[in-house]
CSV table of C-alpha atoms in Angstrom, one decimal:
chain,number,residue,atom,x,y,z
A,1,GLN,CA,0.0,0.4,0.2
A,2,LEU,CA,1.6,3.4,-1.2
A,3,HIS,CA,2.1,5.7,1.6
A,4,LEU,CA,3.2,9.4,1.5
A,5,GLN,CA,4.7,11.2,4.5
A,6,GLU,CA,5.4,14.9,4.4
A,7,SER,CA,7.6,16.4,6.4
A,8,GLY,CA,9.7,19.5,7.8
A,9,PRO,CA,9.7,22.8,10.2
A,10,GLY,CA,6.1,23.7,10.8
A,11,LEU,CA,7.4,27.5,11.3
A,12,VAL,CA,9.7,29.6,8.6
A,13,LYS,CA,10.3,33.2,9.3
A,14,PRO,CA,9.3,35.6,6.4
A,15,SER,CA,12.2,36.1,3.6
A,16,GLU,CA,13.4,32.6,4.5
A,17,THR,CA,13.4,29.2,2.7
A,18,LEU,CA,10.6,26.5,3.4
A,19,SER,CA,12.0,23.5,2.6
A,20,LEU,CA,9.9,20.1,2.7
A,21,THR,CA,10.4,16.1,2.1
A,22,CYS,CA,7.9,13.8,0.9
A,23,THR,CA,8.8,10.2,2.1
A,24,VAL,CA,7.2,7.5,-0.3
A,25,SER,CA,6.9,4.1,1.0
A,26,GLY,CA,5.3,1.1,-0.3
A,27,GLY,CA,6.3,2.1,-3.9
A,28,SER,CA,9.3,3.8,-5.8
A,29,VAL,CA,9.5,7.2,-6.7
A,30,SER,CA,11.2,5.7,-9.9
A,31,ASN,CA,8.0,4.0,-11.4
A,32,SER,CA,7.9,5.4,-14.6
A,33,ASN,CA,4.1,5.0,-15.0
A,34,TYR,CA,3.4,8.1,-12.1
A,35,TYR,CA,4.7,11.6,-11.4
A,36,TRP,CA,5.0,13.4,-8.3
A,37,GLY,CA,3.5,16.7,-7.3
A,38,TRP,CA,3.4,19.4,-4.5
A,39,ILE,CA,-0.1,20.9,-3.7
A,40,ARG,CA,-0.7,23.2,-1.1
A,41,GLN,CA,-3.9,24.5,0.6
A,42,PRO,CA,-3.8,28.1,2.8
A,43,PRO,CA,-6.1,27.8,6.2
A,44,GLY,CA,-10.0,27.9,5.1
A,45,LYS,CA,-9.0,27.9,1.4
A,46,GLY,CA,-8.8,26.2,-2.1
A,47,LEU,CA,-6.1,23.8,-3.4
A,48,GLU,CA,-3.2,25.2,-5.4
A,49,TRP,CA,-1.0,23.0,-7.7
A,50,ILE,CA,2.7,24.0,-7.4
A,51,GLY,CA,4.4,21.7,-9.3
A,52,SER,CA,5.5,17.8,-10.4
A,53,ILE,CA,8.4,16.0,-10.9
A,54,TYR,CA,8.9,12.9,-12.8
A,55,TYR,CA,11.5,10.4,-11.7
A,56,THR,CA,14.1,11.9,-14.3
A,57,GLY,CA,14.0,14.8,-12.9
A,58,SER,CA,11.9,16.7,-15.3
A,59,THR,CA,9.8,19.4,-13.8
A,60,TYR,CA,6.7,21.1,-14.2
A,61,TYR,CA,6.2,24.6,-12.2
A,62,ASN,CA,3.0,26.5,-11.6
A,63,PRO,CA,3.6,29.9,-13.4
A,64,PRO,CA,3.1,32.3,-10.9
A,65,LEU,CA,5.2,30.4,-8.2
A,66,LYS,CA,7.9,29.4,-10.9
A,67,SER,CA,10.5,32.0,-9.9
A,68,ARG,CA,10.8,30.7,-6.1
A,69,VAL,CA,10.1,27.0,-6.0
A,70,THR,CA,12.4,23.8,-6.8
A,71,ILE,CA,11.3,20.5,-6.4
A,72,SER,CA,13.7,17.5,-6.8
A,73,VAL,CA,13.5,13.7,-6.4
A,74,ASP,CA,16.4,11.4,-4.6
A,75,THR,CA,15.4,8.0,-5.9
A,76,SER,CA,17.8,6.6,-3.8
A,77,LYS,CA,16.2,7.9,-0.4
A,78,ASN,CA,12.7,7.4,-1.8
A,79,GLN,CA,11.8,11.0,-1.7
A,80,LEU,CA,10.9,14.0,-3.0
A,81,SER,CA,11.6,18.0,-2.0
A,82,LEU,CA,10.2,21.1,-2.3
A,83,LYS,CA,11.6,24.5,-1.9
A,84,VAL,CA,9.9,27.9,-1.7
A,85,THR,CA,12.0,30.7,-1.2
A,86,SER,CA,11.5,34.3,-0.1
A,87,VAL,CA,8.4,33.2,1.7
A,88,THR,CA,5.6,35.4,3.1
A,89,ALA,CA,2.7,35.3,5.3
A,90,ALA,CA,0.8,34.0,2.0
A,91,ASP,CA,2.6,30.9,1.9
A,92,THR,CA,1.0,29.9,4.8
A,93,ALA,CA,-1.1,26.6,4.2
A,94,VAL,CA,-0.8,22.6,4.5
A,95,TYR,CA,1.6,21.3,2.2
A,96,TYR,CA,0.2,18.1,0.3
A,97,CYS,CA,2.5,15.5,-1.8
A,98,ALA,CA,0.5,13.7,-4.2
A,99,ARG,CA,1.3,11.1,-7.3
A,100,LEU,CA,0.5,12.0,-10.4
A,101,GLU,CA,-0.9,9.8,-12.6
A,102,LYS,CA,-1.8,10.0,-16.5
A,103,LYS,CA,-5.1,7.9,-16.7
A,104,PHE,CA,-5.9,7.1,-20.6
A,105,ILE,CA,-9.5,7.6,-21.4
A,106,GLY,CA,-8.8,7.6,-25.3
A,107,SER,CA,-6.3,10.9,-24.0
A,108,SER,CA,-4.4,11.7,-21.4
A,109,VAL,CA,-5.6,12.9,-17.8
A,110,ASP,CA,-3.7,14.1,-15.1
A,111,VAL,CA,-5.2,13.0,-11.7
A,112,PHE,CA,-3.7,13.3,-8.2
A,113,GLU,CA,-4.5,9.6,-7.6
A,114,MET,CA,-2.6,9.1,-4.1
A,115,TRP,CA,-2.0,12.2,-1.2
A,116,GLY,CA,-0.3,12.3,1.9
A,117,ARG,CA,-1.6,13.7,5.2
A,118,GLY,CA,-0.6,16.5,4.4
A,119,THR,CA,2.1,19.3,6.6
A,120,MET,CA,0.9,22.7,8.4
A,121,VAL,CA,3.5,25.0,7.4
A,122,THR,CA,3.1,28.8,8.9
A,123,VAL,CA,5.4,31.7,8.0
A,124,SER,CA,5.7,34.2,11.0
A,125,SER,CA,8.3,35.8,12.5
B,1,ASP,CA,-4.8,30.8,-18.2
B,2,ILE,CA,-8.1,28.9,-17.6
B,3,GLN,CA,-10.5,29.9,-14.7
B,4,MET,CA,-12.7,28.1,-13.1
B,5,THR,CA,-15.8,28.1,-10.8
B,6,GLN,CA,-18.0,26.0,-9.0
B,7,SER,CA,-21.3,26.6,-8.1
B,8,PRO,CA,-23.2,27.0,-5.8
B,9,SER,CA,-20.1,27.5,-3.0
B,10,SER,CA,-22.0,25.9,-0.4
B,11,LEU,CA,-25.0,23.8,0.0
B,12,SER,CA,-27.3,22.4,2.5
B,13,ALA,CA,-29.0,19.2,1.8
B,14,SER,CA,-30.3,15.8,3.8
B,15,VAL,CA,-29.4,12.5,3.8
B,16,GLY,CA,-30.9,10.8,0.6
B,17,ASP,CA,-31.2,14.2,-1.3
B,18,ARG,CA,-29.9,14.4,-4.8
B,19,VAL,CA,-27.1,16.7,-5.4
B,20,THR,CA,-25.6,18.6,-8.7
B,21,ILE,CA,-22.9,20.5,-8.4
B,22,THR,CA,-21.0,22.2,-11.3
B,23,CYS,CA,-18.0,23.6,-12.4
B,24,ARG,CA,-17.4,25.7,-15.4
B,25,THR,CA,-14.1,26.8,-16.9
B,26,SER,CA,-13.4,30.0,-19.0
B,27,GLN,CA,-11.9,27.9,-22.0
B,28,HIS,CA,-13.0,24.6,-23.3
B,29,ILE,CA,-11.0,21.7,-22.2
B,30,ARG,CA,-12.7,18.6,-23.7
B,31,ASN,CA,-13.2,16.2,-21.0
B,32,TYR,CA,-9.7,16.7,-18.9
B,33,LEU,CA,-11.8,17.3,-15.5
B,34,ASN,CA,-11.6,15.8,-12.6
B,35,TRP,CA,-13.7,15.6,-9.1
B,36,TYR,CA,-12.2,15.4,-5.7
B,37,GLN,CA,-14.0,15.3,-1.9
B,38,GLN,CA,-12.3,16.6,0.7
B,39,LYS,CA,-13.0,16.2,4.7
B,40,PRO,CA,-11.9,18.4,7.3
B,41,GLY,CA,-8.4,17.8,8.5
B,42,LYS,CA,-8.4,15.3,5.2
B,43,ALA,CA,-6.4,15.3,2.2
B,44,PRO,CA,-8.5,15.5,-0.8
B,45,LYS,CA,-9.8,12.1,-2.4
B,46,LEU,CA,-10.2,11.3,-6.0
B,47,LEU,CA,-13.8,10.7,-7.1
B,48,ILE,CA,-14.3,11.1,-10.8
B,49,TYR,CA,-11.9,11.6,-13.6
B,50,GLY,CA,-11.7,12.4,-17.2
B,51,ALA,CA,-15.1,14.3,-16.3
B,52,SER,CA,-16.8,11.1,-16.1
B,53,THR,CA,-15.1,8.2,-15.3
B,54,LEU,CA,-15.6,6.5,-11.5
B,55,GLN,CA,-12.2,6.2,-10.2
B,56,SER,CA,-11.9,2.4,-8.0
B,57,GLY,CA,-13.4,2.3,-5.0
B,58,VAL,CA,-15.8,5.7,-5.3
B,59,PRO,CA,-19.6,4.5,-4.9
B,60,THR,CA,-21.7,4.4,-7.6
B,61,ARG,CA,-24.1,7.1,-6.2
B,62,PHE,CA,-21.4,9.7,-7.9
B,63,SER,CA,-21.3,10.7,-11.6
B,64,GLY,CA,-20.0,12.9,-13.3
B,65,SER,CA,-20.6,14.6,-16.6
B,66,GLY,CA,-20.0,17.6,-18.8
B,67,SER,CA,-17.3,18.4,-21.9
B,68,GLY,CA,-16.0,21.2,-23.0
B,69,THR,CA,-16.8,24.0,-20.8
B,70,ASP,CA,-19.2,23.0,-18.4
B,71,PHE,CA,-19.5,20.1,-15.9
B,72,ALA,CA,-21.2,18.3,-13.2
B,73,LEU,CA,-20.8,16.0,-10.3
B,74,THR,CA,-24.2,14.6,-9.0
B,75,ILE,CA,-24.3,12.5,-5.8
B,76,ASN,CA,-27.7,10.3,-5.7
B,77,SER,CA,-28.9,9.7,-2.3
B,78,LEU,CA,-26.8,11.5,-0.5
B,79,GLN,CA,-25.0,9.4,2.4
B,80,PRO,CA,-23.5,10.8,5.8
B,81,GLU,CA,-20.3,10.6,5.1
B,82,ASP,CA,-20.7,12.7,2.1
B,83,PHE,CA,-20.7,15.9,3.6
B,84,ALA,CA,-17.7,17.6,2.5
B,85,THR,CA,-15.8,19.5,0.3
B,86,TYR,CA,-16.1,18.8,-3.6
B,87,TYR,CA,-13.4,20.5,-6.0
B,88,CYS,CA,-13.1,20.2,-9.7
B,89,GLN,CA,-9.7,20.1,-11.3
B,90,GLN,CA,-8.7,20.6,-15.0
B,91,SER,CA,-5.6,18.9,-16.5
B,92,TYR,CA,-6.3,20.5,-19.9
B,93,SER,CA,-3.4,22.9,-19.3
B,94,THR,CA,-1.6,24.1,-16.1
B,95,LEU,CA,-3.0,22.2,-13.3
B,96,THR,CA,-6.0,24.4,-11.4
B,97,PHE,CA,-8.5,23.6,-8.9
B,98,GLY,CA,-12.1,25.4,-8.9
B,99,PRO,CA,-12.7,26.9,-5.8
B,100,GLY,CA,-14.7,24.3,-3.9
B,101,THR,CA,-18.3,23.5,-3.2
B,102,THR,CA,-19.2,22.9,0.9
B,103,VAL,CA,-22.2,20.3,1.0
B,104,ASP,CA,-23.3,20.7,4.5
B,105,ILE,CA,-26.3,19.1,6.5
B,106,LYS,CA,-29.6,20.7,6.4
């Protein structure tokens, strides 16, 4: 059974860098059938896709965040990571990692099929 | 960018009711539309993908329809465990989620 676990500091100071890790168990980040992604949700608000990565290291970022975000994958540790630089209070959110699958229904539809439980990150001095 | 709207933003319903939530996109996205359910304090759960295909293990009272710019999620005979927030998500271009619809108990 696939399990994704986010970890990292729960409190980050403004202007600093937010760093999170997602540890994958019960499956491999090197599985060529899947991508992996990060999604965040500010308190009481909706979901925002941050970016996705393939095990080869190919990355795709949400344009508004692209200049501040780096997603990487460590196949030896079966982990993916997220870094967000120059954070502000607007980056306060629950951060989820998820497995992204391409479902074929004649064409390919990207779905977040499996999710971690999420980790709350607060940006505050 | 593709803008997404959902209506209503919230609704109150009773167990056994039939509920329909709509999702509209600012551009045609064929059937690149998925639906998720989220309960408080939990991660979202995939319900429907490709506008109308039920994810494995999801009860058949959930159904999806639509294509192009207008989509709907219908829950037939609402159950107590269905009270939650529902999000649509498009994968035609930059992945985007709708603002959500909260279904609560009347």
